[in-house]
Coordinates of C-alpha atoms and ligand atoms in Angstrom, one line a residue:
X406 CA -0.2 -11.9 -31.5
X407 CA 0.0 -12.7 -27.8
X408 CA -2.4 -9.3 -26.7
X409 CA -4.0 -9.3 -23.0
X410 CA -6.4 -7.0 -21.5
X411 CA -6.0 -6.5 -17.5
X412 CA -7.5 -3.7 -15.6
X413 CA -4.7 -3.5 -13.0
X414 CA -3.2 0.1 -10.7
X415 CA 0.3 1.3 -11.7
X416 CA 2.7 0.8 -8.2
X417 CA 6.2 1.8 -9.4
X418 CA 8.2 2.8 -12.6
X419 CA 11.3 3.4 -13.2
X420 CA 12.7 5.7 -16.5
X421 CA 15.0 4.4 -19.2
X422 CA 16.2 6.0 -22.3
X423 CA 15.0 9.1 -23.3
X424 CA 11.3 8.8 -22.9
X425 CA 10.7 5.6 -21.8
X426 CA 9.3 3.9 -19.0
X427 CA 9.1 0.6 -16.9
X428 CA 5.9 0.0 -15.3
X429 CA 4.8 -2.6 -12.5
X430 CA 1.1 -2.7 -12.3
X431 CA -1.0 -5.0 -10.2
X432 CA -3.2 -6.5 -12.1
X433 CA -6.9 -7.9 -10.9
X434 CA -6.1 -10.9 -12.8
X435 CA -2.6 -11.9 -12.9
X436 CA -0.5 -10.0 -9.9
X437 CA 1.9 -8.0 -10.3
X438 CA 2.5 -7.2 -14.4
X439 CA 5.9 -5.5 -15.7
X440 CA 5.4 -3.9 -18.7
X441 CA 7.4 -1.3 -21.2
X442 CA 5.9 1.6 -22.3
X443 CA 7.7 3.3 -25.1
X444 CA 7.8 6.7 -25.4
X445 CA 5.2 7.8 -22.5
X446 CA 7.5 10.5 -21.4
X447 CA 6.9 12.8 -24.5
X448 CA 3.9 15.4 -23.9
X449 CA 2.3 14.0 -27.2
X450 CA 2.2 10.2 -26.4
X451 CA -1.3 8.4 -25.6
X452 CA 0.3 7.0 -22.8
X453 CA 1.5 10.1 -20.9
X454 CA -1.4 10.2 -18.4
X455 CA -1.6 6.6 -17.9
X456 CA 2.2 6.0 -16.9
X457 CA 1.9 7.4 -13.8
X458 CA 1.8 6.0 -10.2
X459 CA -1.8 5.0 -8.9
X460 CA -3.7 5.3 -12.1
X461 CA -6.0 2.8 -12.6
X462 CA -6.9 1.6 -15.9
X463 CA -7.2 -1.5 -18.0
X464 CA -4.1 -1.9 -20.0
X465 CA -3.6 -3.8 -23.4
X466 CA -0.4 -5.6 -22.9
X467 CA 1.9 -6.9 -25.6
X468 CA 3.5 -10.3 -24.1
X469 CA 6.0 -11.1 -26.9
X470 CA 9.3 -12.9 -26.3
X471 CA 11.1 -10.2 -24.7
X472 CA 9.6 -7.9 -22.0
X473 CA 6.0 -7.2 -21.7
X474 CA 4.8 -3.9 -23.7
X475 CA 1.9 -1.7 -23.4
X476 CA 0.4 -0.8 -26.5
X477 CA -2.6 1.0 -24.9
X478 CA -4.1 2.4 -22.0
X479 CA -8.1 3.5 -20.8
X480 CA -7.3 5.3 -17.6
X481 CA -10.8 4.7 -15.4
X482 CA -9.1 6.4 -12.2
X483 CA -6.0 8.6 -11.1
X484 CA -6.4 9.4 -7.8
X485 CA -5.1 12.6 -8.6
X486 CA -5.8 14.2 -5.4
X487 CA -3.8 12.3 -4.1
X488 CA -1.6 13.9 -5.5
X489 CA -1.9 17.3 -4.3
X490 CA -1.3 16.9 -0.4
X491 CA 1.8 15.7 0.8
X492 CA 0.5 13.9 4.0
X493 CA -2.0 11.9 1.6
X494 CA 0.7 11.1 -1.0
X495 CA 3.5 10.2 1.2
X496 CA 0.8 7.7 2.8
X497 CA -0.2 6.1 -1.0
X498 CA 2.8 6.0 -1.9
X499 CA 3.7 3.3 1.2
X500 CA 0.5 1.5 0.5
X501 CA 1.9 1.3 -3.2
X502 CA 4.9 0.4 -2.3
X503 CA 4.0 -2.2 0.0
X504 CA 1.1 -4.0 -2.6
X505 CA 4.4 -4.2 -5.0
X506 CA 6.5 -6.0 -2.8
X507 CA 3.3 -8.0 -1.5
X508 CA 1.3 -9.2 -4.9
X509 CA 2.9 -12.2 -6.1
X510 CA 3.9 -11.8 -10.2
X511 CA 1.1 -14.2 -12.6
X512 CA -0.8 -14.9 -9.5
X513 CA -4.1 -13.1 -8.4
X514 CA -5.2 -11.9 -4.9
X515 CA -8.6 -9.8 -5.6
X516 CA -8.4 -9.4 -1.4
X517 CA -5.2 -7.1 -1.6
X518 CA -6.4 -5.4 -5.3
X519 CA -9.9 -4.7 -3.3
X520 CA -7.8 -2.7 -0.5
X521 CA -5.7 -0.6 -2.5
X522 CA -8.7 0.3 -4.6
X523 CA -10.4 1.4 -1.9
X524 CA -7.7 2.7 0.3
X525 CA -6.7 5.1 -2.5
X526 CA -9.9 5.9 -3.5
X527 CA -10.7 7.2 0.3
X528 CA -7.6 8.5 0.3
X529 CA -8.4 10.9 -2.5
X530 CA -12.2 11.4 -2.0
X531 CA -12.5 10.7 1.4
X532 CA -12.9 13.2 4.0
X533 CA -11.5 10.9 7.1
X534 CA -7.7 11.3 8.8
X535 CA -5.0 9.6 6.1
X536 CA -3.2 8.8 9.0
X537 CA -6.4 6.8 10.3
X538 CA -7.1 5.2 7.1
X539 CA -3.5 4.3 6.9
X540 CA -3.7 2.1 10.5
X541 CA -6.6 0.6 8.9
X542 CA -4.8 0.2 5.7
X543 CA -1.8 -1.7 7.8
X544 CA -3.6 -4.1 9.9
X545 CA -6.5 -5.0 7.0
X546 CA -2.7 -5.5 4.9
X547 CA -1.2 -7.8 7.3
X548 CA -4.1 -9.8 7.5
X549 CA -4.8 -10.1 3.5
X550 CA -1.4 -11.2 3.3
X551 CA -1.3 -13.6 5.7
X552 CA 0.7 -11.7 8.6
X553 CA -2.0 -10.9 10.5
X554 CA -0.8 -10.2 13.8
X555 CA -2.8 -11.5 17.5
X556 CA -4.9 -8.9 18.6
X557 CA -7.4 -11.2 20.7
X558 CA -5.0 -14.1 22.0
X559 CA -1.5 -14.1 23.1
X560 CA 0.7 -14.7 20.3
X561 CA 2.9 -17.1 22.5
X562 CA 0.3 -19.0 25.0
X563 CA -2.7 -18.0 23.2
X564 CA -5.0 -17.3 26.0
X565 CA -7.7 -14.8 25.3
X566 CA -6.3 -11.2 26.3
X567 CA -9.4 -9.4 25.6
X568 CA -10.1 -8.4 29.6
X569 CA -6.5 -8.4 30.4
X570 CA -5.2 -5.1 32.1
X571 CA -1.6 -5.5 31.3
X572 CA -0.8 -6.4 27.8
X573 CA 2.4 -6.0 25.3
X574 CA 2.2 -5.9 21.8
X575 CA 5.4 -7.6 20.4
X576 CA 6.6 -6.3 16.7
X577 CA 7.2 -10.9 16.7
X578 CA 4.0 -12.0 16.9
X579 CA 1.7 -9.1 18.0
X580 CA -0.5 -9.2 21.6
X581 CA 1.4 -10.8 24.8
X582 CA 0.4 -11.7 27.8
X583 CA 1.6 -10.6 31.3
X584 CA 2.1 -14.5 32.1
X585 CA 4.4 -14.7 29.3
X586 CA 7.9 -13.3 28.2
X587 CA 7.2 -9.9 27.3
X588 CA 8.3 -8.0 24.5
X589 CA 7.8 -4.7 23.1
X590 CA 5.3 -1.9 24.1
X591 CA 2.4 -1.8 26.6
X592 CA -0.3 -1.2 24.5
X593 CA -3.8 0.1 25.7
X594 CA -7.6 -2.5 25.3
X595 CA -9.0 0.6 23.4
X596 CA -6.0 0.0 20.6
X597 CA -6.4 -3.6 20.5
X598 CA -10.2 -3.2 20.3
X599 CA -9.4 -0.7 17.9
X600 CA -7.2 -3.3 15.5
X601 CA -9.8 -5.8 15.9
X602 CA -12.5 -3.6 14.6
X603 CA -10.7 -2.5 11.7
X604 CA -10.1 -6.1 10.9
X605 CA -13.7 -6.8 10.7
X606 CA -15.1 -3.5 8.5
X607 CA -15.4 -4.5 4.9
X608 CA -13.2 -2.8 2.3
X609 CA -16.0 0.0 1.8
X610 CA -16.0 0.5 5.4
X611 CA -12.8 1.9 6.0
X612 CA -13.1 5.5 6.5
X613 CA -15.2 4.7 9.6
X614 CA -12.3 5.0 11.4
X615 CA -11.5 7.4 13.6
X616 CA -8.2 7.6 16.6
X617 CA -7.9 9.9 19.0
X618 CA -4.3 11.1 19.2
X619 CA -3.0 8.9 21.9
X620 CA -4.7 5.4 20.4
X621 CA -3.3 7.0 16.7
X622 CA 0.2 6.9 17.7
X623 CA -0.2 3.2 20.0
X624 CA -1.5 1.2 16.9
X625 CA 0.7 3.6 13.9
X626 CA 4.1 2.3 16.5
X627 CA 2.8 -1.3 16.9
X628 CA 2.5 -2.1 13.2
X629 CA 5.1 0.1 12.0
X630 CA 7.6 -2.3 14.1
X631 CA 5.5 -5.3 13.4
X632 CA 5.6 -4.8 9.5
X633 CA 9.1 -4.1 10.0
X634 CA 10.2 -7.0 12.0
X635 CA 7.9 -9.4 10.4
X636 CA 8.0 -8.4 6.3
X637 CA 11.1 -8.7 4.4
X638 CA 10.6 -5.6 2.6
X639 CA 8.7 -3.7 5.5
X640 CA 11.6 -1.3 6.6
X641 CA 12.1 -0.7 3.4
X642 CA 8.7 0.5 2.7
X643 CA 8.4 2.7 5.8
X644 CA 11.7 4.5 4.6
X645 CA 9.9 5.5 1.9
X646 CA 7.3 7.3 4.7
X647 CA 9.9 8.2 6.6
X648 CA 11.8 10.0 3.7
X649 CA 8.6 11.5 2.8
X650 CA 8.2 12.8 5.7
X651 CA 11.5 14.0 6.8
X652 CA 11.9 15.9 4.0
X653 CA 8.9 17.8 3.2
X654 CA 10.3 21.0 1.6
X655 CA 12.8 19.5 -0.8
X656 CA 9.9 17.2 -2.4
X657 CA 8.9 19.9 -4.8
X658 CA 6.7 17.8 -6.8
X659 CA 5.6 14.3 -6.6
X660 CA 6.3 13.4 -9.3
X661 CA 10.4 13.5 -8.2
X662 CA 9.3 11.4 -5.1
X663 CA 7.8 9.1 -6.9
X664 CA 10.9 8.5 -8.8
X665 CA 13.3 9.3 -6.1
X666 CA 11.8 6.2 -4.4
X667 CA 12.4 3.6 -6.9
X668 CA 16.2 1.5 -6.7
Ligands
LIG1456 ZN1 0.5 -15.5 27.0

Protein backbone atom coordinates (compact mmCIF):
# COMPACT_ATOMS: atom_id res chain seq x y z
CA UNK A 1 0.00 0.00 0.00
CA UNK A 2 1.12 3.42 -1.19
CA UNK A 3 1.75 4.80 2.85
CA UNK A 4 4.06 8.11 3.35
CA UNK A 5 5.27 9.63 6.39
CA UNK A 6 5.82 13.61 6.14
CA UNK A 7 6.17 15.86 9.13
CA UNK A 8 4.46 18.89 7.51
CA UNK A 9 2.03 22.19 9.51
CA UNK A 10 -1.70 22.06 8.81
CA UNK A 11 -2.54 25.70 6.66
CA UNK A 12 -6.20 25.37 5.79
CA UNK A 13 -9.27 22.91 5.90
CA UNK A 14 -12.24 22.96 4.84
CA UNK A 15 -15.48 20.57 6.38
CA UNK A 16 -17.49 18.08 4.37
CA UNK A 17 -19.97 15.70 5.36
CA UNK A 18 -20.79 15.22 8.74
CA UNK A 19 -17.49 14.88 10.39
CA UNK A 20 -15.13 15.16 7.87
CA UNK A 21 -12.40 17.23 6.93
CA UNK A 22 -10.08 18.38 3.99
CA UNK A 23 -6.73 19.26 5.06
CA UNK A 24 -3.76 21.12 3.14
CA UNK A 25 -0.59 20.72 5.06
CA UNK A 26 2.90 21.82 3.97
CA UNK A 27 4.90 19.32 4.08
CA UNK A 28 8.98 19.48 4.70
CA UNK A 29 9.24 17.15 2.04
CA UNK A 30 6.80 17.40 -0.68
CA UNK A 31 4.92 21.13 -0.51
CA UNK A 32 1.87 21.57 -0.11
CA UNK A 33 -0.05 17.92 0.69
CA UNK A 34 -4.10 17.65 0.50
CA UNK A 35 -5.28 14.99 2.37
CA UNK A 36 -8.82 13.55 3.79
CA UNK A 37 -9.36 12.94 7.17
CA UNK A 38 -12.36 10.93 7.88
CA UNK A 39 -14.22 11.45 10.73
CA UNK A 40 -11.81 14.05 12.73
CA UNK A 41 -14.77 16.03 13.71
CA UNK A 42 -16.19 13.48 16.28
CA UNK A 43 -14.84 14.19 20.03
CA UNK A 44 -13.73 10.44 20.03
CA UNK A 45 -11.60 10.32 16.80
CA UNK A 46 -7.57 10.05 17.06
CA UNK A 47 -7.45 12.74 14.77
CA UNK A 48 -9.46 15.43 16.47
CA UNK A 49 -6.44 17.40 17.87
CA UNK A 50 -4.39 16.96 14.84
CA UNK A 51 -6.96 18.42 12.28
CA UNK A 52 -6.57 21.71 13.21
CA UNK A 53 -4.87 24.77 11.72
CA UNK A 54 -1.02 25.24 12.72
CA UNK A 55 -0.46 21.93 14.23
CA UNK A 56 2.58 20.48 13.46
CA UNK A 57 2.96 16.89 13.30
CA UNK A 58 4.18 14.11 11.05
CA UNK A 59 1.28 12.62 9.29
CA UNK A 60 0.95 9.00 7.78
CA UNK A 61 -0.74 9.60 4.49
CA UNK A 62 -2.69 7.11 2.49
CA UNK A 63 -1.98 8.04 -1.39
CA UNK A 64 -4.40 5.62 -3.05
CA UNK A 65 -6.04 6.33 -6.42
CA UNK A 66 -8.43 8.82 -5.26
CA UNK A 67 -7.69 11.72 -2.82
CA UNK A 68 -4.91 11.51 -0.41
CA UNK A 69 -6.03 10.16 3.26
CA UNK A 70 -4.70 10.48 6.63
CA UNK A 71 -4.69 7.38 8.44
CA UNK A 72 -2.62 8.82 11.40
CA UNK A 73 -1.30 11.66 13.13
CA UNK A 74 1.79 12.43 15.99
CA UNK A 75 1.03 16.07 16.77
CA UNK A 76 4.82 17.42 17.85
CA UNK A 77 3.45 21.13 18.10
CA UNK A 78 0.10 23.17 18.18
CA UNK A 79 0.90 26.45 18.68
CA UNK A 80 -1.94 26.64 20.83
CA UNK A 81 -1.30 30.02 22.23
CA UNK A 82 -1.70 31.16 19.35
CA UNK A 83 -4.72 30.57 19.71
CA UNK A 84 -5.82 32.47 22.60
CA UNK A 85 -5.08 36.17 21.50
CA UNK A 86 -6.73 37.62 18.76
CA UNK A 87 -3.90 39.98 17.61
CA UNK A 88 -1.48 36.84 17.49
CA UNK A 89 -4.07 34.62 15.65
CA UNK A 90 -5.33 37.00 13.13
CA UNK A 91 -1.46 37.51 12.29
CA UNK A 92 -0.78 33.31 11.91
CA UNK A 93 -3.51 32.91 10.31
CA UNK A 94 -2.16 35.45 7.30
CA UNK A 95 1.26 33.81 7.54
CA UNK A 96 -0.81 30.50 7.05
CA UNK A 97 -2.62 31.61 4.60
CA UNK A 98 0.02 33.11 2.56
CA UNK A 99 2.60 29.69 2.93
CA UNK A 100 -0.63 27.89 1.27
CA UNK A 101 -0.89 30.00 -1.60
CA UNK A 102 3.03 30.23 -1.70
CA UNK A 103 4.44 26.33 -1.34
CA UNK A 104 4.27 24.75 -4.59
CA UNK A 105 2.16 21.16 -4.35
CA UNK A 106 4.96 17.85 -4.63
CA UNK A 107 7.76 20.25 -4.51
CA UNK A 108 9.83 21.23 -1.36
CA UNK A 109 11.11 24.60 -0.10
CA UNK A 110 12.71 23.85 3.44
CA UNK A 111 13.51 28.05 3.25
CA UNK A 112 9.67 28.90 3.59
CA UNK A 113 8.83 25.49 6.04
CA UNK A 114 11.86 27.03 8.24
CA UNK A 115 9.95 30.48 8.48
CA UNK A 116 6.63 29.44 9.32
CA UNK A 117 8.13 27.13 11.97
CA UNK A 118 9.75 29.62 13.47
CA UNK A 119 7.40 32.55 12.95
CA UNK A 120 4.66 30.52 14.72
CA UNK A 121 6.69 29.24 17.14
CA UNK A 122 7.72 33.00 18.30
CA UNK A 123 4.45 33.83 17.75
CA UNK A 124 3.20 31.55 20.45
CA UNK A 125 6.28 31.50 22.89
CA UNK A 126 7.76 34.60 22.09
CA UNK A 127 7.56 37.54 24.13
CA UNK A 128 8.29 40.25 21.09
CA UNK A 129 5.46 42.64 19.24
CA UNK A 130 3.27 40.15 16.66
CA UNK A 131 2.95 42.98 14.71
CA UNK A 132 6.97 43.25 14.62
CA UNK A 133 7.48 39.74 13.97
CA UNK A 134 4.85 39.93 11.37
CA UNK A 135 7.05 42.83 9.26
CA UNK A 136 9.77 40.47 9.62
CA UNK A 137 7.65 37.61 8.70
CA UNK A 138 6.65 39.73 5.28
CA UNK A 139 9.85 40.82 3.99
CA UNK A 140 11.91 37.38 5.08
CA UNK A 141 8.52 35.91 2.90
CA UNK A 142 9.00 37.91 -0.05
CA UNK A 143 12.47 37.16 -0.27
CA UNK A 144 12.15 33.14 0.25
CA UNK A 145 9.77 33.33 -2.47
CA UNK A 146 11.53 35.05 -4.71
CA UNK A 147 9.67 38.59 -4.50
CA UNK A 148 12.07 40.18 -2.57
CA UNK A 149 11.53 43.72 -3.00
CA UNK A 150 14.90 46.62 -3.45
CA UNK A 151 15.58 47.90 -0.29
CA UNK A 152 19.42 48.99 -1.06
CA UNK A 153 19.14 49.95 -4.95
CA UNK A 154 16.52 51.64 -6.89
CA UNK A 155 14.25 49.16 -8.30
CA UNK A 156 14.16 51.10 -11.73
CA UNK A 157 17.97 52.63 -12.21
CA UNK A 158 19.47 50.65 -9.62
CA UNK A 159 21.77 53.02 -8.06
CA UNK A 160 22.61 52.52 -4.43
CA UNK A 161 19.90 54.56 -2.26
CA UNK A 162 21.41 53.77 0.98
CA UNK A 163 22.58 57.72 1.74
CA UNK A 164 19.79 59.08 -0.23
CA UNK A 165 17.60 61.64 1.66
CA UNK A 166 14.53 61.43 -0.53
CA UNK A 167 13.45 57.95 -1.32
CA UNK A 168 9.94 56.22 -2.39
CA UNK A 169 9.07 52.83 -1.84
CA UNK A 170 6.87 51.72 -4.85
CA UNK A 171 4.26 48.63 -4.03
CA UNK A 172 6.07 47.71 -8.11
CA UNK A 173 9.32 47.08 -7.37
CA UNK A 174 10.09 48.39 -3.86
CA UNK A 175 12.88 51.48 -3.12
CA UNK A 176 12.97 54.48 -5.81
CA UNK A 177 15.04 56.97 -6.36
CA UNK A 178 14.45 60.80 -6.48
CA UNK A 179 16.05 60.74 -10.09
CA UNK A 180 13.58 58.41 -11.16
CA UNK A 181 9.70 58.26 -11.72
CA UNK A 182 8.39 58.04 -8.46
CA UNK A 183 5.73 56.02 -7.12
CA UNK A 184 4.19 55.29 -3.95
CA UNK A 185 5.17 56.51 -0.39
CA UNK A 186 8.14 58.45 0.97
CA UNK A 187 9.57 56.07 3.15
CA UNK A 188 12.14 56.90 6.01
CA UNK A 189 16.45 55.32 5.82
CA UNK A 190 15.62 53.92 9.42
CA UNK A 191 12.68 51.67 7.59
CA UNK A 192 14.75 50.65 4.78
CA UNK A 193 17.63 49.93 7.15
CA UNK A 194 15.14 48.31 9.09
CA UNK A 195 13.96 45.81 6.01
CA UNK A 196 17.47 45.13 5.23
CA UNK A 197 18.25 44.01 8.64
CA UNK A 198 15.43 41.77 8.93
CA UNK A 199 16.53 40.28 5.62
CA UNK A 200 19.78 39.28 6.97
CA UNK A 201 18.81 37.69 10.75
CA UNK A 202 18.60 34.00 10.44
CA UNK A 203 15.20 32.28 11.00
CA UNK A 204 15.99 31.92 14.84
CA UNK A 205 16.70 35.45 14.88
CA UNK A 206 13.49 36.90 14.36
CA UNK A 207 12.11 38.16 17.48
CA UNK A 208 15.09 40.64 17.58
CA UNK A 209 12.98 42.89 16.11
CA UNK A 210 11.75 45.66 17.43
CA UNK A 211 9.72 49.14 15.62
CA UNK A 212 8.92 52.07 17.11
CA UNK A 213 5.43 53.08 16.17
CA UNK A 214 6.14 55.41 13.40
CA UNK A 215 8.87 52.96 11.50
CA UNK A 216 6.02 49.99 12.47
CA UNK A 217 3.41 51.45 10.41
CA UNK A 218 6.15 52.78 7.24
CA UNK A 219 7.34 49.13 6.64
CA UNK A 220 3.59 47.22 7.75
CA UNK A 221 2.08 49.97 4.63
CA UNK A 222 5.01 49.35 2.22
CA UNK A 223 4.75 45.56 2.10
CA UNK A 224 1.12 45.29 2.71
CA UNK A 225 0.78 47.26 -0.84
CA UNK A 226 3.80 45.52 -2.17
CA UNK A 227 2.46 41.91 -1.44
CA UNK A 228 -0.65 43.10 -2.71
CA UNK A 229 0.39 44.54 -6.00
CA UNK A 230 3.03 42.06 -6.64
CA UNK A 231 1.46 38.42 -5.41
CA UNK A 232 -1.54 37.08 -7.06
CA UNK A 233 -3.12 35.90 -4.08
CA UNK A 234 -1.74 38.81 -1.72
CA UNK A 235 -4.97 40.98 -1.35
CA UNK A 236 -6.58 38.06 -0.76
CA UNK A 237 -4.50 37.06 2.10
CA UNK A 238 -4.57 40.55 3.80
CA UNK A 239 -8.40 40.36 3.65
CA UNK A 240 -8.15 37.67 5.72
CA UNK A 241 -6.15 40.36 8.39
CA UNK A 242 -8.23 42.83 7.49
CA UNK A 243 -11.47 40.79 8.36
CA UNK A 244 -9.83 39.70 11.38
CA UNK A 245 -9.31 42.74 12.42
CA UNK A 246 -12.33 44.61 11.51
CA UNK A 247 -14.37 42.40 13.23
CA UNK A 248 -13.03 41.52 16.55
CA UNK A 249 -16.20 40.95 18.56
CA UNK A 250 -18.17 38.76 16.21
CA UNK A 251 -15.01 36.27 16.04
CA UNK A 252 -16.12 34.40 19.09
CA UNK A 253 -13.83 31.60 18.72
CA UNK A 254 -11.15 30.79 16.38
CA UNK A 255 -12.03 28.17 15.48
CA UNK A 256 -15.18 29.94 13.31
CA UNK A 257 -12.43 32.21 11.80
CA UNK A 258 -10.52 29.72 10.82
CA UNK A 259 -13.28 28.31 8.86
CA UNK A 260 -14.95 31.48 7.95
CA UNK A 261 -11.75 32.08 5.96
CA UNK A 262 -11.65 29.23 3.70
CA UNK A 263 -13.70 29.56 -0.09
ZN1 LIG B 1 16.53 55.33 -9.55
Amino acid sequence: MPVICVDGIVTRYANYRESDRILSIFTIDRGRLDAKARGCRKPQSPLVNACQPFVFGQFEIYTGKERATINACEVKETFYPIREDYERFSIGSVMLRLCHDAAPENEPNEALFSLLYHALSFLSYGVSNPKDLFCCFLVRFLNVTGYRPAVTTCAQCGRDIRNDAIVRFSPRGGATCAACPQQGQPVSKTALEGMRRMLVLEDTQMDRVKLSDGVRTEISECLAAYTKTTLDFGERAFSVLENAMRQPETAGTTESTAHSEQD
